[in-house]
PDB file of C-alpha atoms and ligand atoms in Angstrom:
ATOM      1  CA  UNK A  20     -14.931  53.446-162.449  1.00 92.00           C
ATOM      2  CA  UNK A  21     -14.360  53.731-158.713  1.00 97.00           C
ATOM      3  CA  UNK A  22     -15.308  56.927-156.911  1.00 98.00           C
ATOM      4  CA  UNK A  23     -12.047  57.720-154.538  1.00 98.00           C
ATOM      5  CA  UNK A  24     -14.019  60.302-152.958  1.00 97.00           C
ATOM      6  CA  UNK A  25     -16.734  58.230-152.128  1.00 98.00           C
ATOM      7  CA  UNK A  26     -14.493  56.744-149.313  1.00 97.00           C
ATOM      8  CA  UNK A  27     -15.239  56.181-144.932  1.00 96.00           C
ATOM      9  CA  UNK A  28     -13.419  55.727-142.042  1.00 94.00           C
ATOM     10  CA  UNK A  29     -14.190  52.035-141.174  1.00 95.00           C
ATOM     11  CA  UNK A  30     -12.262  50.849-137.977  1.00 92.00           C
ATOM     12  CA  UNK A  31      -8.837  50.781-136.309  1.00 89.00           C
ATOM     13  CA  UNK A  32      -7.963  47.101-136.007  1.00 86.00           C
ATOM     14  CA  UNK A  33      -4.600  45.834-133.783  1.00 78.00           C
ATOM     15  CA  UNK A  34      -4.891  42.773-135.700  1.00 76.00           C
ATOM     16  CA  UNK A  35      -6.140  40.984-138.810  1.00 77.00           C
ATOM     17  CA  UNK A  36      -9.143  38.735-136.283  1.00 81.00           C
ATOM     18  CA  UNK A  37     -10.784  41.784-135.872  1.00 86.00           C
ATOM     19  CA  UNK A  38     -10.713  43.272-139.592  1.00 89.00           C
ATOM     20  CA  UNK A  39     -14.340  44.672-140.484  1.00 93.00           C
ATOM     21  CA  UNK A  40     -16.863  41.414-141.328  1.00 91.00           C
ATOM     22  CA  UNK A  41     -17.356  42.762-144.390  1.00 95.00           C
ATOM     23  CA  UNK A  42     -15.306  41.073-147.356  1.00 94.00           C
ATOM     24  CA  UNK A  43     -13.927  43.176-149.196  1.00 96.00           C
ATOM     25  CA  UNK A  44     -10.735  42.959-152.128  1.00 97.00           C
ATOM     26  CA  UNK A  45      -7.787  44.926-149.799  1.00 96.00           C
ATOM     27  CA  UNK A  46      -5.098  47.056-150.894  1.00 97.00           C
ATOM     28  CA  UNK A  47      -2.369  48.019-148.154  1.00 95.00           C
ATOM     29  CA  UNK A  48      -0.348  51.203-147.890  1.00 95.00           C
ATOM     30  CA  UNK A  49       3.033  50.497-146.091  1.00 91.00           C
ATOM     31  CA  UNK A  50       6.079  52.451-145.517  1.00 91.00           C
ATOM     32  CA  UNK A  51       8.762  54.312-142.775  1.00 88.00           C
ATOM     33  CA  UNK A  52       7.504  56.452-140.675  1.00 84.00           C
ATOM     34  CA  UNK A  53       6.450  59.902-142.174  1.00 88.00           C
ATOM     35  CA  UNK A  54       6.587  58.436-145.957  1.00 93.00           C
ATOM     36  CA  UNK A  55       2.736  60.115-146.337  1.00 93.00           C
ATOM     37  CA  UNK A  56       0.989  57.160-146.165  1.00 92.00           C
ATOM     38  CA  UNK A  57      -2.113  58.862-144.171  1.00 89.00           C
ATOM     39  CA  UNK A  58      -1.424  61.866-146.443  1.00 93.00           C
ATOM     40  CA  UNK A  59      -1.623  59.616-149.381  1.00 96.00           C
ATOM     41  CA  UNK A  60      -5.051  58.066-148.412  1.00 96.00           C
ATOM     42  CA  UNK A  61      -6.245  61.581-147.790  1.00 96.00           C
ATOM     43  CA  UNK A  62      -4.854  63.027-151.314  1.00 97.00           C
ATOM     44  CA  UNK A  63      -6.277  59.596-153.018  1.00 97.00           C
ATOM     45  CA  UNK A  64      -9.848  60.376-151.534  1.00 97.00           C
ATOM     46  CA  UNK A  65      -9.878  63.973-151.827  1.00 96.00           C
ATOM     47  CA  UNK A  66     -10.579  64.302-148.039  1.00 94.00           C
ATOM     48  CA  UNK A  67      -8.279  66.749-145.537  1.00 89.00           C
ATOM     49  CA  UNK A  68      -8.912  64.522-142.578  1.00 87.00           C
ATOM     50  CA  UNK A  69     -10.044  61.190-143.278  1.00 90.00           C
ATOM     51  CA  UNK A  70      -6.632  59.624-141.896  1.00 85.00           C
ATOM     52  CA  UNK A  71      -4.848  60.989-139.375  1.00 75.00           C
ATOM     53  CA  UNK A  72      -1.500  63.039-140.490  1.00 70.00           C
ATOM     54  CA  UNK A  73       1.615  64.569-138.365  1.00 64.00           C
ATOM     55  CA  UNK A  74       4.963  65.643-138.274  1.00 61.00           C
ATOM     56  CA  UNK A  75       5.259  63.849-135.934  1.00 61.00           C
ATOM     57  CA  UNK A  76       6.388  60.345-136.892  1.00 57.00           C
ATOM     58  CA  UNK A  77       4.777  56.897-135.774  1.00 55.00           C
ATOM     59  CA  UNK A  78       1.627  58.623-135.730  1.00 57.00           C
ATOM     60  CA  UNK A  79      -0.490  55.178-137.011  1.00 58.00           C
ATOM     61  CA  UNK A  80      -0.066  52.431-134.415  1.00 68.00           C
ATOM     62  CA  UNK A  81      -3.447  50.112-135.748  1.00 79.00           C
ATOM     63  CA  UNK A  82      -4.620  48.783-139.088  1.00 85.00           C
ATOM     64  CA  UNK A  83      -7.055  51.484-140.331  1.00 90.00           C
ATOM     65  CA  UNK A  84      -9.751  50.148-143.120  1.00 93.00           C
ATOM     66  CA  UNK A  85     -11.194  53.025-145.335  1.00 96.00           C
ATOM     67  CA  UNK A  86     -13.611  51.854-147.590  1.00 97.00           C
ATOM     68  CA  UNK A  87     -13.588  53.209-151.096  1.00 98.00           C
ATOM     69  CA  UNK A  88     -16.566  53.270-152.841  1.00 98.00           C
ATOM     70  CA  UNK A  89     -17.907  50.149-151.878  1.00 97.00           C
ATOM     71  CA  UNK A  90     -15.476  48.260-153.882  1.00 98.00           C
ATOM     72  CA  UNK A  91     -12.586  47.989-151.801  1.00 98.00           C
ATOM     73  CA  UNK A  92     -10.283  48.337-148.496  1.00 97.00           C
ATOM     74  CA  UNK A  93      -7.803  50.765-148.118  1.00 96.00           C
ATOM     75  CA  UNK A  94      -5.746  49.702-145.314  1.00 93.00           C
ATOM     76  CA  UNK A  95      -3.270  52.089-143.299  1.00 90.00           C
ATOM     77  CA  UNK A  96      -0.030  50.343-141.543  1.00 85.00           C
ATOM     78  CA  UNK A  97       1.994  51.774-139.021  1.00 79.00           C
ATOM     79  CA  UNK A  98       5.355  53.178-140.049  1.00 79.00           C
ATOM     80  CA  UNK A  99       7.897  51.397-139.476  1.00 74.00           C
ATOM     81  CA  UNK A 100      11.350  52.449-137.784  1.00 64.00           C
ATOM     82  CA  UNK A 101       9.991  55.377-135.965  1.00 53.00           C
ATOM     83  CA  UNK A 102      10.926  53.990-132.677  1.00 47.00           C
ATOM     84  CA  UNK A 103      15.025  54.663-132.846  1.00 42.00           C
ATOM     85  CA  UNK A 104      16.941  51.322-131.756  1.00 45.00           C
ATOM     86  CA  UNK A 105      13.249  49.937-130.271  1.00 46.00           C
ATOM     87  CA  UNK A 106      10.795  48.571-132.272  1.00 47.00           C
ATOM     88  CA  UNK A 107      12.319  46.579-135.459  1.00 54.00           C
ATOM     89  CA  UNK A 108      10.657  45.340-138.022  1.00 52.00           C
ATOM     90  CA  UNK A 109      10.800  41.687-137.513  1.00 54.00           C
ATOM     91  CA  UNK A 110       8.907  42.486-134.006  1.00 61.00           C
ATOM     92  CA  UNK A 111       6.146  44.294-135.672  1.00 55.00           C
ATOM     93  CA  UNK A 112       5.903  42.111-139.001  1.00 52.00           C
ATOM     94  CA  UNK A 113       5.861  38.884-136.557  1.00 55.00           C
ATOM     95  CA  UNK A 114       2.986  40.262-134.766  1.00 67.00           C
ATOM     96  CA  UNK A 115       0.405  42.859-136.628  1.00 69.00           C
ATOM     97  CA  UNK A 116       1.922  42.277-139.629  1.00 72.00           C
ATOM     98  CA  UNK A 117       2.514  38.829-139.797  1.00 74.00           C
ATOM     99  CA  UNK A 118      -0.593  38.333-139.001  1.00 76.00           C
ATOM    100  CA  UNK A 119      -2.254  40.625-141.763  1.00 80.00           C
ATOM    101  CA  UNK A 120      -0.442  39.108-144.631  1.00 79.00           C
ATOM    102  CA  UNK A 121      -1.473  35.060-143.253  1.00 76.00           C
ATOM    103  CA  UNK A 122      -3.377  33.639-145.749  1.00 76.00           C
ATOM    104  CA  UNK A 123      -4.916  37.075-146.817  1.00 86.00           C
ATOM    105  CA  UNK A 124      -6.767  36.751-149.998  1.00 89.00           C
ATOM    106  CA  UNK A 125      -8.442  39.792-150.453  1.00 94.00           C
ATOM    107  CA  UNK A 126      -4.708  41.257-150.270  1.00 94.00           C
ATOM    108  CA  UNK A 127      -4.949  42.142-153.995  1.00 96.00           C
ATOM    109  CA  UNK A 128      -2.240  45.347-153.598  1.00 96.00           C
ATOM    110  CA  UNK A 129       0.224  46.058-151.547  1.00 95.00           C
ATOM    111  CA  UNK A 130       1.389  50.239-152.091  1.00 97.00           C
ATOM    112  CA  UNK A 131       5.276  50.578-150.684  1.00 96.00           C
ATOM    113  CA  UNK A 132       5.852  53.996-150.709  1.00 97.00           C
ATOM    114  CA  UNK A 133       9.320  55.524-150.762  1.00 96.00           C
ATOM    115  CA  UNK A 134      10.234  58.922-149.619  1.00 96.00           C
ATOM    116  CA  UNK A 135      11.424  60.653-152.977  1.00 96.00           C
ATOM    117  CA  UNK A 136      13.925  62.628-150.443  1.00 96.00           C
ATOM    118  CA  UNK A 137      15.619  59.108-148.827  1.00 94.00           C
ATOM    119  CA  UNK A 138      17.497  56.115-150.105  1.00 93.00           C
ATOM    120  CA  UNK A 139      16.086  52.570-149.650  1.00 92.00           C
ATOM    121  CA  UNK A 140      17.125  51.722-145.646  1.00 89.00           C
ATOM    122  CA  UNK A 141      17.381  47.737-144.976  1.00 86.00           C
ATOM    123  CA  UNK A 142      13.745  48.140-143.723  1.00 84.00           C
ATOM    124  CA  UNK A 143      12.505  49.263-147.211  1.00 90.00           C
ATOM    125  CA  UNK A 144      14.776  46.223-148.638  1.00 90.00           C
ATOM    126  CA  UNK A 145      13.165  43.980-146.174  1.00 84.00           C
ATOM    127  CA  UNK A 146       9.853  44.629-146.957  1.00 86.00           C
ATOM    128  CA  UNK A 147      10.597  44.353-150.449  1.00 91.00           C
ATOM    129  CA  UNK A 148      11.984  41.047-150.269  1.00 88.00           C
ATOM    130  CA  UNK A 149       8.887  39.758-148.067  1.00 86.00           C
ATOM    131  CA  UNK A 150       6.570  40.731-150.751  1.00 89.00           C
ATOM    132  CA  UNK A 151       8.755  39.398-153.735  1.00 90.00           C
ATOM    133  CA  UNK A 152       9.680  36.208-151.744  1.00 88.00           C
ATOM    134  CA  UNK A 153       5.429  35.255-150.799  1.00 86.00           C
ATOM    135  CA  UNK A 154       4.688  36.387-154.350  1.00 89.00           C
ATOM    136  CA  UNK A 155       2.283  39.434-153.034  1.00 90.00           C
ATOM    137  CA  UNK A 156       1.429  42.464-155.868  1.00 93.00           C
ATOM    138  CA  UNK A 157       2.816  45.542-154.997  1.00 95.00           C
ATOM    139  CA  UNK A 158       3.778  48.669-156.338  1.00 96.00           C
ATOM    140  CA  UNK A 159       6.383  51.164-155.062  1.00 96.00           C
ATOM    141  CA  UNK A 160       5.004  54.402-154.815  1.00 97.00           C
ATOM    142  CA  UNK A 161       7.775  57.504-154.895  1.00 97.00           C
ATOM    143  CA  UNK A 162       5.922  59.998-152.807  1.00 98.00           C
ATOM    144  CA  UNK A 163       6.777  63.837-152.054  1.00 98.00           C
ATOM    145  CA  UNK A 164       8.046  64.330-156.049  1.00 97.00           C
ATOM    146  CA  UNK A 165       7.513  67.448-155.481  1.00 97.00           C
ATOM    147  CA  UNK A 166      10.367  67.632-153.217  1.00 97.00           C
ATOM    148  CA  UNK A 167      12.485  67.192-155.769  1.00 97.00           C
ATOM    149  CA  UNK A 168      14.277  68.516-158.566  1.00 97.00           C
ATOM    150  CA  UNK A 169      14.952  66.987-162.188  1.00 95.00           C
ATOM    151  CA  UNK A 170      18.689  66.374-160.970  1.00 96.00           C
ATOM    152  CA  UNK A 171      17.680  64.674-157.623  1.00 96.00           C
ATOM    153  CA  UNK A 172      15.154  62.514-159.565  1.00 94.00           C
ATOM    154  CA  UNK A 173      17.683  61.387-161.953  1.00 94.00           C
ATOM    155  CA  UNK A 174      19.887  60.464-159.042  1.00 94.00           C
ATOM    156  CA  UNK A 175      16.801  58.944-157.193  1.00 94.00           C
ATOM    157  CA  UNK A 176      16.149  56.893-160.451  1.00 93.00           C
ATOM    158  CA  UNK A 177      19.614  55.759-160.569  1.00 93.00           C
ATOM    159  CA  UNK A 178      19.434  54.665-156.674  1.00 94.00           C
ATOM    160  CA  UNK A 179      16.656  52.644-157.725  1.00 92.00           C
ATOM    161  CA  UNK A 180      18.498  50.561-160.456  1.00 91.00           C
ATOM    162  CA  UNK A 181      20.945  50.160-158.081  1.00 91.00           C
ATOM    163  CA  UNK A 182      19.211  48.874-156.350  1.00 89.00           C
ATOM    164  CA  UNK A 183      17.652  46.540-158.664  1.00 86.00           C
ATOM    165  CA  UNK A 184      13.856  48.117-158.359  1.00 85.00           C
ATOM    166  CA  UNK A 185      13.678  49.145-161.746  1.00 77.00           C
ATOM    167  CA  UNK A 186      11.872  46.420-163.115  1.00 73.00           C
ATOM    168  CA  UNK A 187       8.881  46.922-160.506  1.00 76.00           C
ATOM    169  CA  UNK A 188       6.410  48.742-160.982  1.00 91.00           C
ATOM    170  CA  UNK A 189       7.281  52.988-160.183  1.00 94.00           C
ATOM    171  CA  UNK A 190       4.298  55.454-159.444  1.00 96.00           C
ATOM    172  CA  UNK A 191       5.932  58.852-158.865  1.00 96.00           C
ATOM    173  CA  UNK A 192       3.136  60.675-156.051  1.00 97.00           C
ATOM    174  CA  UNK A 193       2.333  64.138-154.892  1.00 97.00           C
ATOM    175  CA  UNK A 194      -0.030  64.937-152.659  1.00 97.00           C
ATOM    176  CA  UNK A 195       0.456  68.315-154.662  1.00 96.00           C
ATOM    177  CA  UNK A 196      -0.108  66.627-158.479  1.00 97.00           C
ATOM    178  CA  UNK A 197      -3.571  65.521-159.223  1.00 97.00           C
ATOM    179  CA  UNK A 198      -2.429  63.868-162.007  1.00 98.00           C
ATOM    180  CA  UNK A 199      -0.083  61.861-160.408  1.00 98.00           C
ATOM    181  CA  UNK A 200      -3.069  60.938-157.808  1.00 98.00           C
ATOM    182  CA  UNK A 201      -5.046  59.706-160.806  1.00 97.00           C
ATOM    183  CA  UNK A 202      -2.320  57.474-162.745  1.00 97.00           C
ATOM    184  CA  UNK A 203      -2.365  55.947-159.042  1.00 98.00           C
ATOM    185  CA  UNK A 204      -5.957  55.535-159.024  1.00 98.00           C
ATOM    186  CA  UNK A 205      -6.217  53.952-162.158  1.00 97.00           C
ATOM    187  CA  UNK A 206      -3.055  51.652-161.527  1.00 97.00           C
ATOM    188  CA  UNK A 207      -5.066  50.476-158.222  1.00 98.00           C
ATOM    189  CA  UNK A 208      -7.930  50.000-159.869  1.00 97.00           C
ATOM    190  CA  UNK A 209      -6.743  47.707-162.776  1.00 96.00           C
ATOM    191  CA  UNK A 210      -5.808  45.389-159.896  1.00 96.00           C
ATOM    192  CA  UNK A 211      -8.784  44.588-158.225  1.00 95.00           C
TER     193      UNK A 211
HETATM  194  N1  LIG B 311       5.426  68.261-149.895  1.00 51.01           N
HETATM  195  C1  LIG B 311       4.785  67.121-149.619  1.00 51.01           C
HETATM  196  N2  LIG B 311       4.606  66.754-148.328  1.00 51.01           N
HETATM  197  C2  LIG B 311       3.971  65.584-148.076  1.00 51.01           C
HETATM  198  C3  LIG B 311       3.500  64.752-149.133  1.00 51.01           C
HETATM  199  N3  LIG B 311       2.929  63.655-148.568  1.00 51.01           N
HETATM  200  C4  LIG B 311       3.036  63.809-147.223  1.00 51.01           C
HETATM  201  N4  LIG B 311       3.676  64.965-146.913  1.00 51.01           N
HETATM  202  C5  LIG B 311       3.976  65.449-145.531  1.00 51.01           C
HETATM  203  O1  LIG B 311       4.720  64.475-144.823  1.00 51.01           O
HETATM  204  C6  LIG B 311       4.399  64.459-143.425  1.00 51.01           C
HETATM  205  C7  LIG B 311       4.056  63.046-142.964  1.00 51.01           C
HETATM  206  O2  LIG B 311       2.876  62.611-143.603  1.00 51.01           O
HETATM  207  P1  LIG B 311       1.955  61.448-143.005  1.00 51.01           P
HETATM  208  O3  LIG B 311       0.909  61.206-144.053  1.00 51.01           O
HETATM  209  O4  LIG B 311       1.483  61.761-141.645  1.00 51.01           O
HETATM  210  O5  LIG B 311       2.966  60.230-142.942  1.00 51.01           O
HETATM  211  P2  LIG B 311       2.701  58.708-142.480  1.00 51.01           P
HETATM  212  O6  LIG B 311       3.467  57.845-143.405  1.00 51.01           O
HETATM  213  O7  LIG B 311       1.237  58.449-142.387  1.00 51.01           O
HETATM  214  O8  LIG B 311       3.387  58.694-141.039  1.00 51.01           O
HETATM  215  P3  LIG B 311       3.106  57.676-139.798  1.00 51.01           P
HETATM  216  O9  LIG B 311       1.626  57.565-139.603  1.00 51.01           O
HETATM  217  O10 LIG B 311       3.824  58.322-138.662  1.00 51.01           O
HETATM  218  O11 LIG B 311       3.735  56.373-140.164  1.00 51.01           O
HETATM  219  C8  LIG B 311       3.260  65.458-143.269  1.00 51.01           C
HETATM  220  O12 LIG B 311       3.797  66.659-142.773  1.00 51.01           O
HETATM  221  C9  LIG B 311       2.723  65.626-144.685  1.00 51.01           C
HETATM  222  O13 LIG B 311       2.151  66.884-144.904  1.00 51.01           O
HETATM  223  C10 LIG B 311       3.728  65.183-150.504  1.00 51.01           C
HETATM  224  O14 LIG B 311       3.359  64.524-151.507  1.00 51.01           O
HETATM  225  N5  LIG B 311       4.351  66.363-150.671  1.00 51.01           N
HETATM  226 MG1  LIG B 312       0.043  57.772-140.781  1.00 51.01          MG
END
């Protein structure tokens, strides 16, 4: 079993040429601005400041690798859409992003994670799409649950088979619910 806590700060990278030298099976957390993705690598490791959180959005502007364990990469993405009418996705997928997902293949998980409090914006869709259309494994992760009620869920749920996400696989996260934390663990770690 991998040991989440047993997890360090590796580097910043502002591209995929200068990811650590050490091979290692990668799993990447992307999602908007202010989703919890640093919070989320924090909650998964059981550490208050391994990565970096704020309030402020658009907080992560580099690749971070955390290594868990010695087994694997955690990898931190910026947010995307935190820069209003600036920064698109296209612009940052065609250069960081782009670049990270080349002919990656230690990419072994890719973690979308949806704000339990938001609907799917066209850069959620987009990101979906990219990951369905190259074939990559992901899983969307619902984070802030506890956020919300059972009626918001249900209406969050039904959002979801609207938009056609049903059939993918749903972790529902708290940075609050340990036991969500460790149906995510395990989930991560049956795909290494
Ligand atoms: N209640 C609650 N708050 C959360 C949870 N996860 C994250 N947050 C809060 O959401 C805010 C943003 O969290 P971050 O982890 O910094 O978000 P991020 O996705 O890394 O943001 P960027 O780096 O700007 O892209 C912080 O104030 C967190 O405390 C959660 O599960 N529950
Ligand atoms: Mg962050």
């Amino acid at each position: 079993m991998i040991d989440f806590n047993n997890a360090t700060f590796i580097k910043s990278c502002p591209n995929r040429e200068s990811k650590p030298q050490e091979i290692k099976p990668e799993v990447l957390i992307v999602g908007r601005s202010n989703v919890g993705k640093s919070s989320l690598i924090n909650a998964l490791t059981n550490k208050k400041k391994l990565a970096f959180t704020s309030k402020k959005p658009g907080h992560t502007r580099l690749l971070n690798y955390y290594d868990i364990d010695n087994r694997f990469y955690l990898v931190d993405a910026p947010g995307y859409g935190y820069a209003r009418g600036g920064i698109n996705l296209d612009k940052l997928f065609s250069k960081m992003m782009t670049s990270y997902f080349l002919n990656n293949n230690e990419l072994k998980l890719v973690l979308v994670l949806l704000d339990a409090r938001r609907t799917i914006n066209e850069d959620d869709q987009q990101i979906i799409d990219y990951l369905r259309q190259y074939n990559l494994p992901y899983y969307l992760v619902i984070t802030k649950i506890d956020k919300v009620n059972q009626k918001e869920k249900a209406a969050l749920e039904k959002h979801l088979r609207e938009k056609q996400l049903v059939l993918d696989d749903i972790y529902y996260a708290s940075i609050q619910s340990s036991s969500s934390l460790n149906l995510l663990r395990k989930g991560i770690e049956k795909r290494l």
